[in-house]
DNA sequence: CTGAAAGCGCTAACAG
DNA sequence: CTGTTAGCGCTTTCAG
């Protein structure tokens, strides 16, 4: 990588404007306390020289970085296979931008990367961290806590130990699942199966709980564990159908899973929703509209979650959450945790 | 955002180990030139104190940041609607990680953000930039060039002016399109239409060129411009069908477009591929496998593009491109530009 | 209201 | 081989 051309320093601007460095600094940072004729001269010098403050120098003294890290820990290949993170990222980015804060993305592909991330966070590059850690046994959260950086988690963290006070933002997975299953029941369906996601992820576990809430605990023969992928959905529905041939509905833990299930149904000549009704979760577009038939599903405001995470981190405790948002337990940490409502989107599959 | 706890400094470590700051610095940065008994003492002090070097201070003197910016300029909502960027990001992240370099993500939602990005790049936070700028009239590239930061573009830049020497990595869009259309022709299809993408994007323009290469210039009535979305694909195919009712094949500029086209075909009762064969571009999964029928399409190695972009930026001119990669014109800048080969994936739609 | 001076934490000559 | 000495570019008291 070739060298970056040397940029003008505060010194240079000061010289050109015929003032001291301190004065230039004042003008550059808001300009209060400098009288007009002078300030204008400084601004002109800044423009002429194309001066841009050196952030490293600034951080060194202010101890602020105007940057937050987004840590996405997902060993599996699936990480970006669905637009889920991407959408949250977008929400985060919008909110950070509004606060003139940079987004530093830290992707970890496996445990080897954890040390690197820990070092980075501890290295004082950022003012805080937004962390997506999906698995129960993930060592990352502990590592991050040790780094002593303010943190907000995306999705309810699953470790019971010292993490109780972690701030997080999540969708109402359990409530959404209940809505989905109730919808199916309301359609007159009786043998409602559930294809759940990997239970070491709280979102999957919570959706399963929601299903059980409505199904009175749920017959184990009606539940198959899967992995949030289309292929997994195919396999799981196959099992379910073999076990309970007269199934009349299935609630899939996410849309990807549902799409796999749909494929199996079509292959076996079963009509949706006449023979079997299907409900997904996520409202992942364009997939959810593109399946045959289009998927009835539980929408969560993914971008909104991202935005809220950033807001929580930036504002710290204090400001009330905006708009129509449910509010949940949470405690200390960087403020309350937030649980966003979900919404059933009716299409043709149920 | 609450304050980060004060971290131990080099000074503290030095005191604890009973050596000078310089010695600690040496040990921390590779440790050459420090005799063993001492070095060990230093390392222990580092561990005990949990010392992590302050990057701001380090950058201030070294002028290096071990960080690269990824700039994604995409005003439309579509940005993250498809996993395209996500996949490239992943490739980039892998390569950067291997070089112990951080990824700083800069998303721009509109022109208002350009200034911010320019400032950031010029602010000397990063050693280089990886830029995705899709539109011909995008002012960002010029802005970036002014910032004087080494840059590699994702996708062939489209401005003819002073940008000629920009380094970039791209897929062989034109060649891939030729392959697709030849495949259709090889199937005996004669009235092959093309739904192209927005022509202010080089990828769309190049695919159109590839189509024309094979179609001998191409009958304008067989070409409809669209916008890389399913809805756009629907609309475009509708027009095409109205204009040329006896169409027997269509090459869509991407899989999203193709999926929309498929939907129209199904709605009109036309069989695929019997009545009309369809080929897409991207091999975007799971979509391409999930459509009905599964899509024949042109695969590009998206993650590989990302990896190569990072490599190009980091290694600068010099190291040869790895593996089975085509090599294209390119010039000065940060090294050669690279054009990666594409591959036709045959499924049921053509 | 403006300038002078100190120092953030670190690396890189330069001595010893 | 190790320690001493200067700054990197900026903000921030503290005087004037």
XYZ file of C-alpha atoms (C1' of nucleotides) in Angstrom:
732
model
C 0.000 0.000 0.000
C 1.619 3.244 -1.067
C 2.032 6.072 1.390
C -0.658 8.601 1.915
C 0.423 12.073 0.933
C 1.374 14.220 3.938
C -1.577 16.278 5.055
C -1.428 19.828 6.326
C -1.355 20.156 10.086
C -2.915 22.563 12.476
C 0.425 24.305 12.552
C 0.291 24.962 8.837
C -3.182 26.418 9.040
C -2.167 28.582 11.971
C 0.817 29.915 10.073
C -1.232 30.690 7.014
C -3.952 32.428 9.007
C -1.423 34.232 11.127
C -2.808 32.939 14.392
C -1.864 30.350 16.977
C -2.643 26.649 16.820
C -5.004 27.034 19.725
C -7.153 29.472 17.803
C -7.368 27.210 14.806
C -8.308 24.348 17.051
C -11.122 26.383 18.534
C -12.497 27.324 15.172
C -12.304 23.801 13.896
C -14.158 22.462 16.930
C -17.257 24.568 16.881
C -15.703 27.979 16.724
C -17.016 29.419 19.958
C -14.797 31.927 21.593
C -13.162 33.314 18.487
C -14.177 36.711 17.175
C -15.554 36.935 13.706
C -12.908 38.532 11.571
C -10.343 36.105 12.874
C -12.540 33.042 12.655
C -13.241 33.770 9.019
C -9.562 34.045 8.245
C -8.990 30.695 9.874
C -11.798 29.060 7.975
C -10.400 30.324 4.736
C -6.982 28.949 5.550
C -8.550 25.617 6.387
C -10.274 25.503 3.044
C -7.298 26.612 1.049
C -5.077 24.014 2.601
C -7.739 21.334 2.624
C -7.023 20.782 6.260
C -8.626 17.818 7.972
C -7.854 17.155 11.631
C -5.818 14.079 12.353
C -8.051 11.831 14.322
C -5.290 9.846 15.960
C -3.830 12.938 17.499
C -7.210 14.094 18.590
C -8.170 10.798 20.170
C -4.892 10.672 21.974
C -5.849 13.678 23.979
C -9.629 13.529 24.090
C -9.868 9.785 24.659
C -12.860 9.718 22.421
C -12.980 8.041 19.073
C -16.384 8.711 17.624
C -16.421 5.142 16.535
C -18.165 2.039 17.709
C -17.392 -1.544 16.859
C -19.951 -3.937 15.506
C -18.934 -7.464 16.312
C -20.557 -10.247 14.394
C -19.658 -13.643 15.708
C -20.878 -16.398 13.527
C -18.629 -19.313 12.775
C -21.015 -20.882 10.328
C -21.142 -20.013 6.704
C -24.707 -18.955 7.208
C -23.669 -15.589 8.551
C -24.412 -13.601 5.519
C -26.474 -16.140 3.698
C -29.508 -14.312 4.971
C -29.975 -10.578 4.906
C -30.625 -10.518 8.593
C -27.383 -8.999 9.760
C -27.207 -6.804 6.755
C -30.500 -5.216 7.658
C -29.526 -4.655 11.246
C -26.252 -3.211 10.099
C -28.127 -0.766 7.997
C -30.189 0.378 10.952
C -27.090 0.699 13.044
C -25.287 2.604 10.370
C -28.091 5.097 10.004
C -28.207 5.823 13.679
C -24.459 6.100 14.049
C -24.215 8.386 11.078
C -26.755 10.655 12.647
C -24.402 10.928 15.591
C -21.313 11.378 13.483
C -19.933 8.130 14.679
C -18.002 5.637 12.643
C -18.843 1.990 12.320
C -15.988 -0.456 12.636
C -16.999 -3.911 11.558
C -15.404 -6.870 13.270
C -16.253 -10.217 11.729
C -15.095 -13.350 13.464
C -14.871 -16.555 11.528
C -13.886 -18.728 14.435
C -12.296 -18.879 17.809
C -8.917 -17.899 16.441
C -10.350 -14.481 15.779
C -11.554 -13.917 19.291
C -8.217 -12.840 20.642
C -7.871 -10.359 17.855
C -11.245 -8.867 18.600
C -10.509 -8.712 22.298
C -7.271 -6.936 21.618
C -8.974 -4.517 19.333
C -11.707 -3.653 21.758
C -9.237 -3.274 24.604
C -6.941 -1.254 22.358
C -9.128 1.749 22.860
C -10.118 2.260 19.270
C -13.783 2.583 19.922
C -16.202 4.146 22.347
C -18.420 1.116 22.541
C -19.423 -2.155 20.956
C -22.532 -3.629 19.407
C -22.309 -7.374 19.585
C -24.139 -10.159 17.835
C -23.351 -13.344 19.591
C -25.766 -16.049 18.800
C -24.540 -19.113 20.554
C -24.814 -20.101 24.159
C -21.262 -21.271 24.441
C -19.713 -18.277 22.787
C -16.705 -17.062 24.778
C -16.831 -13.703 23.082
C -19.204 -11.911 25.428
C -17.063 -12.650 28.435
C -14.020 -11.530 26.542
C -15.710 -8.321 25.623
C -16.841 -7.635 29.102
C -13.250 -7.989 30.225
C -12.219 -5.417 27.659
C -14.224 -2.924 29.648
C -16.045 -1.384 26.720
C -19.681 -0.316 26.920
C -21.658 -2.912 25.041
C -25.127 -3.603 23.736
C -26.035 -7.057 22.499
C -28.189 -7.893 19.523
C -30.586 -10.559 20.642
C -31.035 -11.769 24.171
C -27.745 -13.175 25.417
C -28.049 -16.698 26.621
C -25.580 -17.054 29.467
C -26.994 -16.956 32.891
C -23.843 -16.198 34.872
C -22.308 -12.814 35.210
C -24.073 -11.567 32.126
C -27.388 -10.830 33.720
C -26.924 -7.123 33.493
C -25.998 -7.020 29.844
C -28.008 -4.557 27.780
C -29.617 -5.981 24.695
C -32.222 -5.390 22.017
C -34.333 -8.245 20.780
C -37.564 -9.036 18.978
C -40.413 -10.538 20.857
C -39.659 -14.002 19.576
C -41.835 -15.758 22.068
C -44.812 -13.504 21.533
C -44.410 -13.681 17.776
C -44.368 -17.444 17.895
C -47.519 -17.429 19.984
C -49.241 -15.236 17.439
C -48.227 -17.537 14.623
C -49.433 -20.674 16.327
C -52.660 -19.058 17.459
C -53.279 -17.996 13.890
C -52.880 -21.577 12.767
C -55.158 -22.801 15.536
C -57.667 -20.130 14.610
C -57.720 -21.588 11.118
C -59.001 -24.774 12.662
C -55.706 -26.633 12.485
C -55.163 -29.180 15.179
C -51.955 -31.070 14.489
C -49.597 -28.126 14.349
C -45.935 -29.053 14.119
C -42.963 -26.830 14.855
C -39.607 -26.911 13.146
C -37.403 -25.104 15.576
C -33.979 -23.581 15.052
C -30.745 -24.515 16.793
C -31.654 -24.406 20.455
C -28.340 -22.986 21.501
C -29.592 -19.717 20.081
C -31.985 -17.800 22.230
C -34.132 -16.724 19.308
C -34.792 -20.348 18.438
C -35.372 -21.309 22.051
C -37.761 -18.418 22.592
C -39.792 -19.256 19.519
C -40.087 -22.811 20.699
C -41.313 -21.558 24.056
C -43.930 -19.478 22.320
C -45.105 -22.514 20.395
C -45.303 -24.496 23.613
C -47.209 -21.725 25.342
C -50.047 -22.168 22.892
C -49.736 -25.892 22.378
C -49.941 -26.706 26.029
C -46.376 -27.894 26.284
C -46.414 -29.495 22.864
C -46.258 -33.093 21.823
C -42.578 -33.941 21.285
C -43.510 -35.858 18.167
C -44.685 -32.589 16.658
C -41.367 -30.858 17.198
C -38.263 -31.249 15.055
C -35.042 -29.370 15.589
C -33.387 -27.864 12.582
C -30.800 -25.257 11.719
C -32.488 -22.242 10.149
C -31.616 -23.364 6.610
C -33.806 -24.489 3.701
C -32.083 -27.867 3.581
C -32.623 -28.301 7.294
C -36.276 -27.421 6.822
C -36.640 -30.096 4.173
C -35.116 -32.734 6.350
C -37.105 -31.753 9.417
C -40.429 -31.690 7.652
C -39.626 -35.061 6.124
C -39.169 -36.528 9.593
C -42.279 -34.857 10.900
C -44.378 -36.140 8.024
C -43.062 -39.640 8.503
C -43.892 -39.479 12.189
C -47.249 -37.763 11.897
C -48.663 -38.258 8.398
C -51.855 -36.360 9.088
C -50.173 -33.092 10.021
C -52.288 -30.111 9.071
C -50.003 -27.194 9.874
C -46.406 -26.327 10.521
C -44.813 -23.319 12.125
C -41.228 -22.944 10.948
C -38.699 -21.092 13.066
C -37.741 -18.870 10.157
C -38.570 -18.242 6.520
C -35.588 -20.099 5.172
C -36.720 -23.197 7.020
C -40.266 -22.660 5.799
C -39.090 -22.435 2.214
C -37.444 -25.834 2.549
C -40.601 -27.238 4.061
C -42.635 -25.843 1.198
C -40.405 -27.604 -1.255
C -40.956 -30.951 0.435
C -44.673 -30.386 0.529
C -44.752 -29.651 -3.170
C -42.628 -32.686 -3.882
C -44.991 -34.887 -1.942
C -47.997 -33.481 -3.701
C -49.467 -31.849 -0.622
C -51.330 -28.628 -1.166
C -50.526 -25.482 0.801
C -52.529 -24.279 2.611
C -55.396 -26.664 1.858
C -53.678 -29.782 3.181
C -51.035 -28.183 5.320
C -50.791 -24.569 6.357
C -47.329 -23.060 6.787
C -46.170 -20.053 8.768
C -42.618 -18.740 8.852
C -40.757 -16.139 10.849
C -38.749 -13.050 9.823
C -40.647 -11.845 6.768
C -37.425 -12.056 4.890
C -37.893 -10.401 1.547
C -37.845 -11.156 -1.275
C -37.907 -14.787 -0.224
C -41.149 -14.649 1.726
C -43.030 -13.193 -1.231
C -41.329 -15.353 -3.762
C -42.100 -18.785 -2.359
C -44.955 -20.779 -3.810
C -47.337 -19.998 -2.263
C -46.174 -16.722 -0.707
C -45.441 -17.158 2.942
C -47.522 -16.096 5.878
C -44.953 -15.104 8.424
C -44.077 -13.126 11.515
C -42.373 -9.886 10.695
C -39.782 -8.385 12.949
C -38.405 -4.925 12.497
C -34.831 -5.875 11.895
C -33.587 -2.492 10.842
C -35.335 -0.986 13.825
C -33.503 -3.333 16.131
C -30.230 -2.168 14.724
C -31.173 1.445 15.120
C -32.203 0.903 18.684
C -29.033 -0.914 19.577
C -27.006 2.024 18.410
C -29.250 4.450 20.197
C -28.988 2.533 23.416
C -25.225 2.516 23.217
C -24.876 6.155 22.289
C -27.372 7.623 24.678
C -26.552 5.284 27.476
C -29.196 5.093 30.155
C -31.544 7.994 29.930
C -33.518 8.795 26.843
C -36.723 6.870 26.486
C -37.115 4.459 23.616
C -38.958 5.973 20.672
C -42.149 4.955 18.999
C -44.210 1.816 19.436
C -41.772 -0.375 21.244
C -42.397 -2.842 23.987
C -40.167 -2.444 26.951
C -38.684 -5.304 28.854
C -36.919 -6.139 32.072
C -33.265 -5.356 31.614
C -31.185 -3.620 34.212
C -27.909 -1.832 34.774
C -25.354 -2.097 32.029
C -25.637 0.561 29.391
C -29.313 1.070 30.119
C -32.481 -0.862 29.744
C -32.849 -3.694 27.343
C -35.525 -3.435 24.715
C -37.832 -6.016 23.185
C -39.523 -5.031 19.957
C -42.981 -6.212 18.946
C -43.600 -8.480 15.982
C -46.422 -8.573 13.489
C -48.145 -11.370 11.610
C -48.071 -10.888 7.856
C -50.772 -12.872 6.118
C -50.044 -14.214 2.702
C -51.262 -17.354 0.993
C -49.553 -20.136 2.908
C -51.761 -19.997 5.979
C -21.857 6.034 26.666
C -20.022 5.601 29.928
C -16.289 6.126 30.117
C -13.916 3.305 29.426
C -11.771 2.473 32.420
C -8.261 3.930 32.210
C -5.890 1.392 30.735
C -2.307 0.855 31.824
C 0.302 2.602 29.711
C 3.700 1.637 28.477
C 5.080 3.672 31.321
C 3.309 1.513 33.883
C 4.592 -1.673 32.351
C 8.101 -0.271 32.228
C 7.966 0.673 35.878
C 6.682 -2.700 36.913
C 9.313 -4.543 34.907
C 11.998 -2.181 36.000
C 13.036 -1.237 32.485
C 12.626 1.713 30.151
C 9.625 2.403 27.968
C 11.705 1.758 24.879
C 12.443 -1.747 26.008
C 8.832 -2.511 26.631
C 7.960 -1.101 23.249
C 10.487 -3.387 21.618
C 9.148 -6.438 23.331
C 5.590 -5.556 22.483
C 6.454 -5.047 18.832
C 8.104 -8.302 18.003
C 10.678 -8.429 20.732
C 13.820 -8.460 18.632
C 16.798 -6.865 20.267
C 15.922 -7.631 23.854
C 17.791 -10.347 25.731
C 15.795 -13.165 27.120
C 15.711 -12.716 30.860
C 14.579 -9.159 30.434
C 12.066 -9.829 27.701
C 10.382 -12.416 29.883
C 10.107 -9.967 32.742
C 8.484 -7.485 30.428
C 6.041 -9.993 29.048
C 5.005 -10.921 32.542
C 4.434 -7.308 33.448
C 2.348 -6.901 30.327
C 0.193 -9.845 31.273
C -0.213 -8.867 34.872
C -1.292 -5.386 34.002
C -3.360 -6.477 31.022
C -1.545 -3.948 28.938
C -2.790 -3.287 25.428
C -1.048 -0.650 23.330
C -3.022 2.467 22.603
C -3.514 2.520 18.901
C -4.090 6.234 18.622
C -0.727 6.976 20.118
C 0.926 4.420 17.931
C -0.663 5.662 14.739
C 0.285 9.179 15.601
C 3.924 8.305 15.273
C 3.925 5.433 12.807
C 1.371 6.926 10.458
C -0.002 3.495 9.959
C -3.393 2.376 11.095
C -3.716 -1.277 10.191
C -7.180 -0.453 9.082
C -8.873 -0.280 5.727
C -12.135 1.451 4.934
C -14.823 -0.260 2.935
C -17.073 2.286 1.326
C -20.406 1.152 0.064
C -22.223 3.810 -1.838
C -25.712 2.821 -2.651
C -28.495 5.314 -2.283
C -31.222 2.832 -3.102
C -32.784 0.593 -0.548
C -31.599 -2.337 -2.541
C -28.136 -2.149 -1.014
C -28.505 -4.973 1.337
C -31.601 -6.520 -0.131
C -29.342 -8.939 -1.898
C -26.445 -10.776 -0.316
C -24.098 -9.496 -2.922
C -22.249 -6.970 -0.825
C -22.416 -9.181 2.196
C -20.549 -11.882 0.375
C -17.885 -9.555 -0.880
C -17.530 -8.134 2.575
C -16.914 -11.566 3.872
C -14.131 -12.156 1.392
C -12.629 -8.826 2.224
C -12.849 -9.474 5.920
C -11.083 -12.791 5.616
C -8.217 -11.337 3.707
C -7.832 -8.327 5.961
C -7.919 -10.487 9.045
C -5.108 -12.556 7.642
C -3.107 -9.358 7.490
C -4.127 -8.169 10.926
C -5.943 -5.266 9.442
C -9.199 -3.828 10.628
C -12.225 -3.251 8.480
C -13.995 0.046 8.872
C -17.335 0.071 7.159
C -18.593 3.297 5.654
C -22.139 3.159 4.379
C -23.513 6.119 2.496
C -27.219 6.550 2.238
C -27.122 9.572 0.029
C -25.169 12.565 -1.080
C -25.328 14.113 2.349
C -23.023 11.387 3.532
C -20.364 11.979 0.953
C -18.762 14.829 2.782
C -18.586 12.762 5.911
C -16.887 9.937 4.084
C -14.471 12.289 2.402
C -13.584 13.786 5.724
C -13.090 10.413 7.235
C -10.833 9.161 4.490
C -8.828 12.347 4.524
C -8.698 12.257 8.300
C -6.015 9.669 8.138
C -7.829 6.885 9.904
C -7.075 4.231 7.388
C -4.310 2.956 5.176
C -6.498 2.472 2.186
C -10.025 2.166 0.878
C -12.072 -0.450 -0.875
C -14.883 1.254 -2.702
C -18.102 0.036 -4.177
C -19.492 2.743 -6.319
C -22.043 1.537 -8.706
C -23.311 4.543 -10.503
C -21.787 6.484 -13.326
C -22.612 9.848 -11.876
C -21.371 9.074 -8.411
C -19.250 11.943 -7.101
C -17.692 9.701 -4.488
C -14.780 8.331 -6.497
C -13.515 11.774 -7.318
C -13.883 12.757 -3.717
C -11.925 9.751 -2.637
C -9.197 10.362 -5.094
C -8.846 13.829 -3.692
C -8.477 12.364 -0.231
C -5.267 10.827 -1.456
C -5.862 7.382 -0.064
C -4.833 4.223 -1.932
C -8.007 2.744 -3.334
C -9.286 -0.332 -5.081
C -12.735 -0.320 -6.615
C -15.215 -3.147 -6.600
C -16.538 -3.461 -10.104
C -15.233 -1.585 -13.086
C -15.550 2.136 -12.493
C -17.549 3.871 -15.118
C -16.092 7.322 -15.469
C -13.853 7.918 -18.375
C -12.094 11.060 -17.168
C -9.219 11.099 -14.783
C -10.202 7.728 -13.394
C -8.581 5.635 -16.048
C -5.849 4.451 -13.778
C -8.066 3.315 -10.948
C -7.412 -0.207 -9.766
C -10.435 -2.454 -9.649
C -11.617 -6.028 -9.375
C -14.569 -7.187 -11.391
C -16.280 -10.273 -12.723
C -16.213 -10.980 -16.381
C -19.716 -9.682 -16.864
C -19.489 -9.469 -20.616
C -18.030 -12.917 -21.013
C -20.538 -14.395 -18.608
C -23.390 -12.846 -20.538
C -22.020 -14.257 -23.762
C -21.893 -17.711 -22.215
C -25.468 -17.405 -21.046
C -26.811 -16.289 -24.388
C -24.801 -18.866 -26.294
C -26.220 -21.509 -24.026
C -29.707 -20.358 -24.889
C -28.858 -20.300 -28.572
C -27.361 -23.762 -28.246
C -30.699 -24.921 -26.929
C -32.157 -23.923 -30.254
C -33.750 -20.726 -29.003
C -34.051 -17.980 -31.561
C -35.993 -15.110 -30.061
C -33.819 -14.483 -27.041
C -34.710 -11.385 -25.062
C -32.577 -9.563 -22.519
C -33.777 -7.767 -19.432
C -30.860 -5.563 -18.604
C -30.070 -3.762 -15.394
C -29.745 -0.020 -14.878
C -27.318 1.040 -17.568
C -25.626 3.576 -15.402
C -23.973 0.620 -13.702
C -21.091 -0.926 -15.539
C -22.082 -4.451 -14.596
C -25.426 -3.979 -16.301
C -23.875 -2.280 -19.298
C -21.253 -4.999 -19.675
C -23.834 -7.775 -19.534
C -25.828 -6.029 -22.203
C -22.716 -5.820 -24.349
C -22.158 -9.532 -23.915
C -25.715 -10.198 -25.029
C -25.201 -7.997 -28.063
C -21.945 -9.710 -28.905
C -23.789 -12.956 -29.439
C -27.002 -11.505 -30.798
C -25.306 -9.548 -33.482
C -26.121 -6.204 -32.022
C -29.519 -7.278 -30.787
C -32.982 -6.272 -31.874
C -34.015 -3.333 -29.660
C -37.449 -4.852 -29.351
C -35.876 -7.779 -27.556
C -34.253 -5.603 -24.941
C -35.946 -4.096 -21.898
C -34.192 -2.052 -19.257
C -34.960 -2.838 -15.685
C -33.511 -2.280 -12.246
C -32.149 -5.538 -10.860
C -35.265 -6.153 -8.742
C -37.958 -8.856 -8.945
C -40.656 -6.257 -9.467
C -38.628 -4.694 -12.242
C -38.223 -8.097 -13.809
C -41.948 -8.634 -13.792
C -42.629 -5.353 -15.463
C -39.912 -5.775 -18.058
C -40.932 -9.257 -19.058
C -44.516 -8.096 -19.328
C -43.462 -5.446 -21.844
C -41.308 -7.875 -23.739
C -44.088 -10.407 -23.980
C -46.508 -7.794 -25.199
C -44.050 -6.691 -27.842
C -42.870 -10.110 -28.926
C -45.448 -12.728 -27.955
C -43.503 -15.617 -29.423
C -40.395 -15.131 -27.279
C -38.657 -18.406 -26.561
C -35.915 -17.364 -24.150
C -34.890 -14.585 -21.842
C -31.570 -13.725 -20.313
C -32.079 -11.659 -17.165
C -29.327 -9.386 -15.923
C -29.467 -10.931 -12.467
C -31.257 -13.617 -10.509
C -33.594 -11.228 -8.767
C -34.802 -9.999 -12.119
C -35.108 -13.565 -13.337
C -37.222 -14.500 -10.350
C -39.661 -11.743 -11.205
C -39.755 -12.900 -14.799
C -40.461 -16.437 -13.669
C -43.395 -15.212 -11.681
C -44.919 -13.499 -14.704
C -44.365 -16.568 -16.815
C -46.137 -18.727 -14.284
C -48.984 -16.256 -14.043
C -49.428 -16.282 -17.795
C -49.402 -20.033 -17.924
C -46.178 -20.287 -19.874
C -44.000 -23.261 -19.092
C -40.320 -22.910 -18.212
C -38.208 -24.026 -19.936
C -40.502 -25.691 -22.477
C -42.123 -22.503 -23.749
C -39.558 -20.012 -22.561
C -36.108 -20.731 -21.234
C -34.707 -18.413 -18.568
C -31.144 -17.697 -17.514
C -30.128 -15.422 -14.683
C -26.867 -13.997 -13.412
C -25.164 -14.154 -9.996
C -26.142 -17.612 -8.765
C -27.538 -15.950 -5.735
C -28.359 -18.589 -3.187
C -30.726 -19.662 -1.853
C -32.877 -17.769 -4.341
C -31.497 -19.402 -7.479
C -32.213 -22.878 -6.163
C -35.514 -21.952 -4.662
C -37.264 -20.520 -7.699
C -39.679 -22.661 -9.616
C -38.065 -24.086 -11.640
C -34.564 -23.671 -10.195
C -32.610 -21.128 -12.139
C -29.905 -21.726 -14.670
C -27.553 -18.849 -14.077
C -24.090 -17.419 -14.391
C -22.115 -17.775 -11.206
C -19.556 -15.239 -10.182
C -17.161 -15.736 -7.338
C -18.328 -12.895 -5.199
C -16.374 -13.736 -2.110
C -13.293 -14.207 -4.235
C -13.708 -10.722 -5.639
C -13.727 -9.345 -2.155
C -10.655 -11.250 -1.184
C -8.821 -10.089 -4.248
C -9.735 -6.473 -3.693
C -8.209 -6.602 -0.263
C -5.156 -8.391 -1.533
C -4.646 -5.865 -4.252
C -4.852 -3.025 -1.796
C -2.596 -4.591 0.791
C 0.097 -5.950 -1.465
C 0.023 -3.077 -3.841
C 1.586 -3.775 -7.210
C 3.707 -6.857 -7.121
C 2.378 -10.205 -6.072
C 0.687 -12.125 -8.815
C -3.004 -12.938 -8.543
C -3.632 -16.399 -7.174
C -5.439 -19.322 -8.679
C -7.554 -19.457 -11.787
C -8.156 -15.820 -12.404
C -8.327 -13.995 -15.644
C -6.164 -10.937 -15.878
C -7.195 -7.739 -17.503
C -5.862 -4.469 -18.741
C -5.577 -2.215 -15.758
C -2.678 0.101 -15.145
C -0.977 2.228 -12.550
C -2.957 2.920 -9.430
C -2.483 0.401 -6.687
C -1.552 -2.302 -9.145
C -3.237 -4.189 -11.896
C -6.939 -4.552 -12.121
C -8.355 -8.031 -12.089
C -11.283 -9.580 -13.916
C -12.531 -12.883 -12.558
C -14.033 -15.596 -14.706
C -17.664 -16.658 -14.452
C -19.269 -20.063 -14.775
C -22.604 -21.224 -16.138
C -24.610 -23.209 -13.601
C -27.210 -25.403 -15.245
C -30.427 -25.993 -13.421
C -33.912 -26.560 -14.725
C -34.888 -23.201 -16.167
C -32.807 -23.442 -19.347
C -10.660 36.827 23.344
C -6.124 34.989 22.025
C -1.460 32.879 22.618
C 2.022 29.984 25.055
C 2.996 25.710 26.982
C 2.206 21.176 28.581
C 1.379 16.606 27.555
C -1.872 12.486 25.675
C 0.998 7.302 24.871
C 3.885 5.735 21.833
C 8.044 4.869 18.545
C 12.466 5.846 16.630
C 16.799 7.694 16.334
C 20.713 8.226 18.990
C 23.792 7.482 22.722
C 25.937 4.775 26.025
C 21.673 -4.680 24.079
C 19.301 -0.990 26.727
C 18.099 3.714 28.123
C 17.474 8.711 26.877
C 15.503 12.010 24.136
C 12.545 13.929 20.845
C 8.642 14.586 18.828
C 3.866 12.661 16.046
C -0.687 16.515 15.805
C -3.871 17.869 18.660
C -6.560 19.856 22.821
C -6.516 22.293 26.922
C -5.353 24.774 30.998
C -3.351 28.954 32.119
C -1.658 33.535 31.451
C -1.851 37.780 29.103
